[in-house]
PDB file of C-alpha atoms in Angstrom:
ATOM      1  CA  UNK A  40       0.146   0.192  -0.082  1.00 37.00           C
ATOM      2  CA  UNK A  41       1.437   3.442  -1.185  1.00 37.00           C
ATOM      3  CA  UNK A  42       1.534   6.360   1.408  1.00 37.00           C
ATOM      4  CA  UNK A  43       1.009   9.634  -0.054  1.00 38.00           C
ATOM      5  CA  UNK A  44       2.413  12.851   1.579  1.00 36.00           C
ATOM      6  CA  UNK A  45       1.043  16.382   0.942  1.00 43.00           C
ATOM      7  CA  UNK A  46       3.216  19.223   0.783  1.00 43.00           C
ATOM      8  CA  UNK A  47       1.985  20.396   4.217  1.00 46.00           C
ATOM      9  CA  UNK A  48       2.735  17.083   5.874  1.00 46.00           C
ATOM     10  CA  UNK A  49       6.526  17.081   4.478  1.00 44.00           C
ATOM     11  CA  UNK A  50       6.800  20.863   5.910  1.00 48.00           C
ATOM     12  CA  UNK A  51       5.333  19.777   9.117  1.00 49.00           C
ATOM     13  CA  UNK A  52       7.717  16.739   9.448  1.00 49.00           C
ATOM     14  CA  UNK A  53      10.706  18.745   8.511  1.00 50.00           C
ATOM     15  CA  UNK A  54       9.669  21.166  11.297  1.00 51.00           C
ATOM     16  CA  UNK A  55       9.236  18.504  13.806  1.00 47.00           C
ATOM     17  CA  UNK A  56       6.710  18.798  16.850  1.00 41.00           C
ATOM     18  CA  UNK A  57       7.507  22.490  17.183  1.00 42.00           C
ATOM     19  CA  UNK A  58       5.458  23.046  14.106  1.00 43.00           C
ATOM     20  CA  UNK A  59       2.609  22.880  16.640  1.00 48.00           C
ATOM     21  CA  UNK A  60       3.301  25.688  18.578  1.00 53.00           C
ATOM     22  CA  UNK A  61       0.944  28.617  19.057  1.00 86.00           C
ATOM     23  CA  UNK A  62       3.813  31.092  17.596  1.00 97.00           C
ATOM     24  CA  UNK A  63       4.671  29.910  14.107  1.00 98.00           C
ATOM     25  CA  UNK A  64       7.554  32.196  14.131  1.00 98.00           C
ATOM     26  CA  UNK A  65       9.015  30.654  17.068  1.00 98.00           C
ATOM     27  CA  UNK A  66       8.110  27.148  15.660  1.00 97.00           C
ATOM     28  CA  UNK A  67      10.396  27.954  12.498  1.00 98.00           C
ATOM     29  CA  UNK A  68      13.242  29.168  14.698  1.00 98.00           C
ATOM     30  CA  UNK A  69      13.121  25.995  16.728  1.00 98.00           C
ATOM     31  CA  UNK A  70      12.648  23.658  13.744  1.00 97.00           C
ATOM     32  CA  UNK A  71      14.587  20.552  13.338  1.00 96.00           C
ATOM     33  CA  UNK A  72      15.887  21.365   9.870  1.00 96.00           C
ATOM     34  CA  UNK A  73      18.104  24.347  10.889  1.00 97.00           C
ATOM     35  CA  UNK A  74      21.846  23.845  10.837  1.00 97.00           C
ATOM     36  CA  UNK A  75      23.357  23.342  14.049  1.00 97.00           C
ATOM     37  CA  UNK A  76      25.965  26.222  13.448  1.00 97.00           C
ATOM     38  CA  UNK A  77      23.356  28.677  12.739  1.00 98.00           C
ATOM     39  CA  UNK A  78      21.053  28.026  15.794  1.00 98.00           C
ATOM     40  CA  UNK A  79      24.307  28.313  18.077  1.00 98.00           C
ATOM     41  CA  UNK A  80      24.163  31.801  16.801  1.00 98.00           C
ATOM     42  CA  UNK A  81      20.717  32.667  17.825  1.00 98.00           C
ATOM     43  CA  UNK A  82      21.702  34.196  20.874  1.00 98.00           C
ATOM     44  CA  UNK A  83      23.678  36.931  19.286  1.00 98.00           C
ATOM     45  CA  UNK A  84      21.445  37.117  16.141  1.00 98.00           C
ATOM     46  CA  UNK A  85      18.173  37.536  17.901  1.00 98.00           C
ATOM     47  CA  UNK A  86      15.987  36.294  15.122  1.00 98.00           C
ATOM     48  CA  UNK A  87      12.733  36.251  17.008  1.00 98.00           C
ATOM     49  CA  UNK A  88      12.971  39.943  18.039  1.00 98.00           C
ATOM     50  CA  UNK A  89      14.516  41.097  14.823  1.00 98.00           C
ATOM     51  CA  UNK A  90      11.699  39.686  12.549  1.00 98.00           C
ATOM     52  CA  UNK A  91       9.189  40.607  15.112  1.00 98.00           C
ATOM     53  CA  UNK A  92      10.479  44.312  15.280  1.00 98.00           C
ATOM     54  CA  UNK A  93      10.156  44.312  11.482  1.00 98.00           C
ATOM     55  CA  UNK A  94       6.588  43.016  11.590  1.00 98.00           C
ATOM     56  CA  UNK A  95       6.820  39.995   9.494  1.00 98.00           C
ATOM     57  CA  UNK A  96       3.956  38.023   9.227  1.00 98.00           C
ATOM     58  CA  UNK A  97       3.318  34.346   8.162  1.00 98.00           C
ATOM     59  CA  UNK A  98       1.027  35.607   5.202  1.00 98.00           C
ATOM     60  CA  UNK A  99       3.609  38.161   3.944  1.00 98.00           C
ATOM     61  CA  UNK A 100       5.425  38.254   0.526  1.00 98.00           C
ATOM     62  CA  UNK A 101       9.065  38.949   1.524  1.00 98.00           C
ATOM     63  CA  UNK A 102      12.260  39.580  -0.399  1.00 98.00           C
ATOM     64  CA  UNK A 103      15.299  38.467   1.200  1.00 98.00           C
ATOM     65  CA  UNK A 104      18.354  40.511  -0.299  1.00 98.00           C
ATOM     66  CA  UNK A 105      21.620  38.567  -0.549  1.00 98.00           C
ATOM     67  CA  UNK A 106      20.993  35.599   1.786  1.00 98.00           C
ATOM     68  CA  UNK A 107      24.515  34.392   1.710  1.00 97.00           C
ATOM     69  CA  UNK A 108      24.424  30.904   3.269  1.00 96.00           C
ATOM     70  CA  UNK A 109      20.829  31.193   4.166  1.00 98.00           C
ATOM     71  CA  UNK A 110      21.249  31.898   7.668  1.00 98.00           C
ATOM     72  CA  UNK A 111      17.725  33.644   7.948  1.00 98.00           C
ATOM     73  CA  UNK A 112      16.290  31.755   4.825  1.00 98.00           C
ATOM     74  CA  UNK A 113      16.156  28.860   7.287  1.00 98.00           C
ATOM     75  CA  UNK A 114      13.684  30.731   9.341  1.00 98.00           C
ATOM     76  CA  UNK A 115      11.851  32.932   6.685  1.00 98.00           C
ATOM     77  CA  UNK A 116      11.133  29.712   4.270  1.00 98.00           C
ATOM     78  CA  UNK A 117       9.265  27.424   6.838  1.00 98.00           C
ATOM     79  CA  UNK A 118       7.495  30.661   8.467  1.00 98.00           C
ATOM     80  CA  UNK A 119       6.102  32.032   5.007  1.00 98.00           C
ATOM     81  CA  UNK A 120       5.823  28.360   3.248  1.00 97.00           C
ATOM     82  CA  UNK A 121       1.983  27.998   3.686  1.00 97.00           C
ATOM     83  CA  UNK A 122       0.573  31.289   3.442  1.00 98.00           C
ATOM     84  CA  UNK A 123       2.966  33.777   2.388  1.00 98.00           C
ATOM     85  CA  UNK A 124       5.954  33.900  -0.240  1.00 98.00           C
ATOM     86  CA  UNK A 125       9.745  34.208   0.091  1.00 98.00           C
ATOM     87  CA  UNK A 126      11.808  35.806  -3.026  1.00 98.00           C
ATOM     88  CA  UNK A 127      15.557  35.244  -2.235  1.00 98.00           C
ATOM     89  CA  UNK A 128      17.860  37.617  -4.163  1.00 98.00           C
ATOM     90  CA  UNK A 129      20.801  35.038  -4.565  1.00 96.00           C
ATOM     91  CA  UNK A 130      21.388  35.182  -8.209  1.00 90.00           C
ATOM     92  CA  UNK A 131      23.592  32.351  -9.718  1.00 86.00           C
ATOM     93  CA  UNK A 132      24.905  31.119  -5.975  1.00 93.00           C
ATOM     94  CA  UNK A 133      25.397  27.421  -6.459  1.00 95.00           C
ATOM     95  CA  UNK A 134      25.806  27.108  -2.826  1.00 95.00           C
ATOM     96  CA  UNK A 135      22.358  28.692  -1.841  1.00 97.00           C
ATOM     97  CA  UNK A 136      20.765  26.764  -4.699  1.00 95.00           C
ATOM     98  CA  UNK A 137      21.839  23.658  -3.278  1.00 96.00           C
ATOM     99  CA  UNK A 138      20.751  24.430   0.158  1.00 97.00           C
ATOM    100  CA  UNK A 139      17.248  25.387  -1.525  1.00 97.00           C
ATOM    101  CA  UNK A 140      17.271  21.720  -3.174  1.00 96.00           C
ATOM    102  CA  UNK A 141      17.971  20.084  -0.136  1.00 94.00           C
ATOM    103  CA  UNK A 142      14.659  19.879   1.857  1.00 95.00           C
ATOM    104  CA  UNK A 143      11.050  20.375   1.110  1.00 95.00           C
ATOM    105  CA  UNK A 144      11.017  23.166   3.611  1.00 96.00           C
ATOM    106  CA  UNK A 145      12.369  25.581   0.938  1.00 97.00           C
ATOM    107  CA  UNK A 146      10.118  24.371  -1.781  1.00 96.00           C
ATOM    108  CA  UNK A 147       8.262  27.489  -2.358  1.00 97.00           C
ATOM    109  CA  UNK A 148      11.360  30.148  -2.227  1.00 98.00           C
ATOM    110  CA  UNK A 149      11.869  31.780  -5.592  1.00 97.00           C
ATOM    111  CA  UNK A 150      15.470  32.813  -6.285  1.00 97.00           C
ATOM    112  CA  UNK A 151      15.825  36.094  -8.109  1.00 97.00           C
ATOM    113  CA  UNK A 152      19.034  38.051  -9.315  1.00 95.00           C
ATOM    114  CA  UNK A 153      20.143  41.739  -8.762  1.00 95.00           C
ATOM    115  CA  UNK A 154      22.870  42.843 -10.937  1.00 93.00           C
ATOM    116  CA  UNK A 155      22.823  46.671 -11.670  1.00 88.00           C
ATOM    117  CA  UNK A 156      25.770  46.449 -14.271  1.00 88.00           C
ATOM    118  CA  UNK A 157      23.704  43.892 -16.150  1.00 89.00           C
ATOM    119  CA  UNK A 158      20.445  45.804 -15.614  1.00 87.00           C
ATOM    120  CA  UNK A 159      19.059  42.748 -13.716  1.00 90.00           C
ATOM    121  CA  UNK A 160      17.290  45.035 -10.938  1.00 91.00           C
ATOM    122  CA  UNK A 161      13.897  43.615 -10.366  1.00 94.00           C
ATOM    123  CA  UNK A 162      14.144  41.697  -7.338  1.00 97.00           C
ATOM    124  CA  UNK A 163      10.524  40.760  -7.370  1.00 98.00           C
ATOM    125  CA  UNK A 164       7.544  41.748  -9.263  1.00 98.00           C
ATOM    126  CA  UNK A 165       7.021  45.682  -8.783  1.00 98.00           C
ATOM    127  CA  UNK A 166       4.563  46.613  -6.043  1.00 98.00           C
ATOM    128  CA  UNK A 167       3.820  43.037  -4.781  1.00 98.00           C
ATOM    129  CA  UNK A 168       6.217  42.633  -1.512  1.00 98.00           C
ATOM    130  CA  UNK A 169       4.945  43.362   1.874  1.00 99.00           C
ATOM    131  CA  UNK A 170       8.498  43.399   3.109  1.00 99.00           C
ATOM    132  CA  UNK A 171      12.119  43.606   2.096  1.00 98.00           C
ATOM    133  CA  UNK A 172      14.760  42.292   4.300  1.00 98.00           C
ATOM    134  CA  UNK A 173      18.714  42.685   4.419  1.00 98.00           C
ATOM    135  CA  UNK A 174      20.982  41.293   7.134  1.00 98.00           C
ATOM    136  CA  UNK A 175      24.669  42.682   7.206  1.00 98.00           C
ATOM    137  CA  UNK A 176      24.932  43.470   3.340  1.00 98.00           C
ATOM    138  CA  UNK A 177      25.160  47.198   3.118  1.00 98.00           C
ATOM    139  CA  UNK A 178      28.841  47.263   3.587  1.00 98.00           C
ATOM    140  CA  UNK A 179      29.001  44.818   0.539  1.00 98.00           C
ATOM    141  CA  UNK A 180      26.790  47.078  -1.716  1.00 98.00           C
ATOM    142  CA  UNK A 181      28.893  50.094  -0.562  1.00 98.00           C
ATOM    143  CA  UNK A 182      32.204  48.406  -1.694  1.00 98.00           C
ATOM    144  CA  UNK A 183      30.996  47.608  -5.038  1.00 96.00           C
ATOM    145  CA  UNK A 184      29.046  50.704  -5.497  1.00 97.00           C
ATOM    146  CA  UNK A 185      25.572  49.157  -5.975  1.00 97.00           C
ATOM    147  CA  UNK A 186      23.986  50.498  -2.805  1.00 98.00           C
ATOM    148  CA  UNK A 187      21.661  53.154  -4.050  1.00 98.00           C
ATOM    149  CA  UNK A 188      20.477  50.916  -6.894  1.00 97.00           C
ATOM    150  CA  UNK A 189      19.625  48.028  -4.430  1.00 98.00           C
ATOM    151  CA  UNK A 190      17.727  50.650  -2.053  1.00 98.00           C
ATOM    152  CA  UNK A 191      15.977  51.884  -5.256  1.00 98.00           C
ATOM    153  CA  UNK A 192      14.967  48.154  -6.182  1.00 98.00           C
ATOM    154  CA  UNK A 193      13.566  47.426  -2.806  1.00 98.00           C
ATOM    155  CA  UNK A 194      11.378  50.387  -2.839  1.00 98.00           C
ATOM    156  CA  UNK A 195      10.206  49.332  -6.358  1.00 98.00           C
ATOM    157  CA  UNK A 196       9.342  45.873  -5.384  1.00 98.00           C
ATOM    158  CA  UNK A 197       7.297  47.027  -2.241  1.00 98.00           C
ATOM    159  CA  UNK A 198       3.624  47.895  -1.934  1.00 98.00           C
ATOM    160  CA  UNK A 199       2.526  51.175  -0.557  1.00 98.00           C
ATOM    161  CA  UNK A 200       2.921  50.956   3.110  1.00 98.00           C
ATOM    162  CA  UNK A 201       5.687  47.948   2.808  1.00 98.00           C
ATOM    163  CA  UNK A 202       8.646  47.477   5.144  1.00 98.00           C
ATOM    164  CA  UNK A 203      12.144  47.884   4.361  1.00 99.00           C
ATOM    165  CA  UNK A 204      14.146  46.005   7.244  1.00 99.00           C
ATOM    166  CA  UNK A 205      17.957  46.597   7.665  1.00 99.00           C
ATOM    167  CA  UNK A 206      20.439  45.022  10.135  1.00 98.00           C
ATOM    168  CA  UNK A 207      23.919  46.264   9.581  1.00 99.00           C
ATOM    169  CA  UNK A 208      27.261  46.708  11.221  1.00 98.00           C
ATOM    170  CA  UNK A 209      27.143  49.840  12.998  1.00 98.00           C
ATOM    171  CA  UNK A 210      30.178  52.493  12.816  1.00 98.00           C
ATOM    172  CA  UNK A 211      30.122  54.933  15.567  1.00 98.00           C
ATOM    173  CA  UNK A 212      29.037  58.358  14.370  1.00 97.00           C
ATOM    174  CA  UNK A 213      32.249  60.144  15.582  1.00 96.00           C
ATOM    175  CA  UNK A 214      34.173  57.846  13.145  1.00 96.00           C
ATOM    176  CA  UNK A 215      34.825  58.825   9.643  1.00 96.00           C
ATOM    177  CA  UNK A 216      32.829  56.625   6.943  1.00 97.00           C
ATOM    178  CA  UNK A 217      34.826  55.012   4.573  1.00 95.00           C
ATOM    179  CA  UNK A 218      32.973  55.306   1.271  1.00 97.00           C
ATOM    180  CA  UNK A 219      33.604  51.720   0.429  1.00 98.00           C
ATOM    181  CA  UNK A 220      32.888  50.576   3.897  1.00 98.00           C
ATOM    182  CA  UNK A 221      36.111  48.703   3.938  1.00 98.00           C
ATOM    183  CA  UNK A 222      35.769  47.610   7.520  1.00 98.00           C
ATOM    184  CA  UNK A 223      32.299  46.352   7.223  1.00 98.00           C
ATOM    185  CA  UNK A 224      30.991  49.013   9.551  1.00 98.00           C
ATOM    186  CA  UNK A 225      28.506  51.674   8.264  1.00 98.00           C
ATOM    187  CA  UNK A 226      27.102  54.686   9.870  1.00 98.00           C
ATOM    188  CA  UNK A 227      23.349  54.732  10.710  1.00 98.00           C
ATOM    189  CA  UNK A 228      23.142  58.033   8.810  1.00 98.00           C
ATOM    190  CA  UNK A 229      24.624  56.572   5.730  1.00 98.00           C
ATOM    191  CA  UNK A 230      21.890  53.874   5.819  1.00 98.00           C
ATOM    192  CA  UNK A 231      19.107  56.189   6.131  1.00 98.00           C
ATOM    193  CA  UNK A 232      20.568  58.557   3.406  1.00 98.00           C
ATOM    194  CA  UNK A 233      20.457  55.598   0.868  1.00 98.00           C
ATOM    195  CA  UNK A 234      17.137  54.598   2.168  1.00 99.00           C
ATOM    196  CA  UNK A 235      15.625  58.215   1.911  1.00 98.00           C
ATOM    197  CA  UNK A 236      17.039  58.841  -1.490  1.00 98.00           C
ATOM    198  CA  UNK A 237      15.283  55.740  -2.785  1.00 98.00           C
ATOM    199  CA  UNK A 238      11.881  57.400  -1.327  1.00 98.00           C
ATOM    200  CA  UNK A 239      11.494  55.619   2.106  1.00 99.00           C
ATOM    201  CA  UNK A 240      10.589  57.039   5.558  1.00 98.00           C
ATOM    202  CA  UNK A 241      12.530  55.868   8.544  1.00 98.00           C
ATOM    203  CA  UNK A 242       9.795  54.277  10.820  1.00 98.00           C
ATOM    204  CA  UNK A 243      11.772  52.991  13.854  1.00 98.00           C
ATOM    205  CA  UNK A 244      15.143  51.844  15.652  1.00 98.00           C
ATOM    206  CA  UNK A 245      15.799  48.988  17.644  1.00 98.00           C
ATOM    207  CA  UNK A 246      18.493  48.151  19.740  1.00 98.00           C
ATOM    208  CA  UNK A 247      18.044  44.371  19.829  1.00 98.00           C
ATOM    209  CA  UNK A 248      21.252  43.660  17.988  1.00 98.00           C
ATOM    210  CA  UNK A 249      23.400  46.190  19.859  1.00 98.00           C
ATOM    211  CA  UNK A 250      26.676  45.139  21.580  1.00 98.00           C
ATOM    212  CA  UNK A 251      28.251  47.899  23.416  1.00 98.00           C
ATOM    213  CA  UNK A 252      31.450  45.858  23.912  1.00 98.00           C
ATOM    214  CA  UNK A 253      32.178  46.032  20.075  1.00 98.00           C
ATOM    215  CA  UNK A 254      34.380  49.448  19.418  1.00 97.00           C
ATOM    216  CA  UNK A 255      34.346  48.790  15.766  1.00 98.00           C
ATOM    217  CA  UNK A 256      38.376  49.565  15.477  1.00 97.00           C
ATOM    218  CA  UNK A 257      39.488  45.829  14.926  1.00 98.00           C
ATOM    219  CA  UNK A 258      42.826  45.049  13.079  1.00 98.00           C
ATOM    220  CA  UNK A 259      40.697  43.183  10.258  1.00 98.00           C
ATOM    221  CA  UNK A 260      37.489  44.982  10.457  1.00 98.00           C
ATOM    222  CA  UNK A 261      34.246  43.500  11.517  1.00 98.00           C
ATOM    223  CA  UNK A 262      35.645  40.211  10.288  1.00 98.00           C
ATOM    224  CA  UNK A 263      38.141  39.937  13.327  1.00 98.00           C
ATOM    225  CA  UNK A 264      34.951  38.897  15.410  1.00 98.00           C
ATOM    226  CA  UNK A 265      33.386  35.842  15.491  1.00 98.00           C
ATOM    227  CA  UNK A 266      32.094  34.117  13.665  1.00 97.00           C
ATOM    228  CA  UNK A 267      35.074  35.030  10.814  1.00 98.00           C
ATOM    229  CA  UNK A 268      37.864  35.279  13.139  1.00 98.00           C
ATOM    230  CA  UNK A 269      39.965  36.803  10.610  1.00 98.00           C
ATOM    231  CA  UNK A 270      43.174  36.736  12.896  1.00 98.00           C
ATOM    232  CA  UNK A 271      42.451  33.156  13.592  1.00 98.00           C
ATOM    233  CA  UNK A 272      43.969  32.248  17.137  1.00 97.00           C
ATOM    234  CA  UNK A 273      45.565  35.325  17.708  1.00 98.00           C
ATOM    235  CA  UNK A 274      43.895  37.148  20.410  1.00 98.00           C
ATOM    236  CA  UNK A 275      40.867  34.857  19.972  1.00 98.00           C
ATOM    237  CA  UNK A 276      39.617  34.650  23.607  1.00 98.00           C
ATOM    238  CA  UNK A 277      39.773  38.636  23.560  1.00 98.00           C
ATOM    239  CA  UNK A 278      37.270  38.792  20.322  1.00 98.00           C
ATOM    240  CA  UNK A 279      35.322  36.104  21.716  1.00 98.00           C
ATOM    241  CA  UNK A 280      34.518  37.600  24.892  1.00 98.00           C
ATOM    242  CA  UNK A 281      33.331  40.760  22.676  1.00 98.00           C
ATOM    243  CA  UNK A 282      30.910  38.658  20.752  1.00 98.00           C
ATOM    244  CA  UNK A 283      29.705  39.344  17.535  1.00 98.00           C
ATOM    245  CA  UNK A 284      29.258  43.021  16.122  1.00 98.00           C
ATOM    246  CA  UNK A 285      27.312  46.115  17.352  1.00 98.00           C
ATOM    247  CA  UNK A 286      24.605  46.171  14.601  1.00 98.00           C
ATOM    248  CA  UNK A 287      21.801  48.899  13.786  1.00 99.00           C
ATOM    249  CA  UNK A 288      18.349  47.311  13.034  1.00 99.00           C
ATOM    250  CA  UNK A 289      16.353  49.953  11.118  1.00 99.00           C
ATOM    251  CA  UNK A 290      12.803  49.842   9.900  1.00 99.00           C
ATOM    252  CA  UNK A 291      11.829  51.877   6.780  1.00 99.00           C
ATOM    253  CA  UNK A 292       8.294  52.246   5.095  1.00 99.00           C
ATOM    254  CA  UNK A 293       7.303  52.939   1.416  1.00 98.00           C
ATOM    255  CA  UNK A 294       4.821  55.781   1.724  1.00 98.00           C
TER     256      UNK A 294
END
């Protein structure tokens, strides 16, 4: 006798018993499919508080910009799987695509591309997204000169009233901002300038990802700190005690 499994059943199995919890975001964070190393960083990255601050609902259409290895995708994909939609702007990343193919949890994720140089700037159909999210990426866009184009693309993808959520390594206001953000740290004012130039309005700030131990003046920039440890074993205990970077968490709205 054959047994048939619906997509919902596959997802429930992947999420484990936590899928039955009353809070679907907590269920996604506690799900069995998440990478052990990623779960270990929850205390530093505060996914529940961060996504709650951004106001992400399970019925939303969400665009995740430059998801990298998929740290937040592991949470957003199951959270949005049944009632919402997740776009991941990952382009041709073979590593990310392999991750998406590895589990039914990621079966509905749509992968799109952003490449301003090639004119590929539609990260999702215009005016369809409830939220666009980016985690620790603005310094990379500043480095390659695409930052303003990315913020413009986010504005275009969002519905009126939609949210842009930005988490980024924070450079103290008293420090000089490197135009290429070569240390990985960025002024809050710089991020706000990009967002406002695109048409966004600042709607709120959260200190959920703040770390007062981070002086933002390390030999190898933000990559000196965990989880990268660019200096390897040199002064490792010192940087481990500091922890992950001090980060701004900003919420913008498309009028």
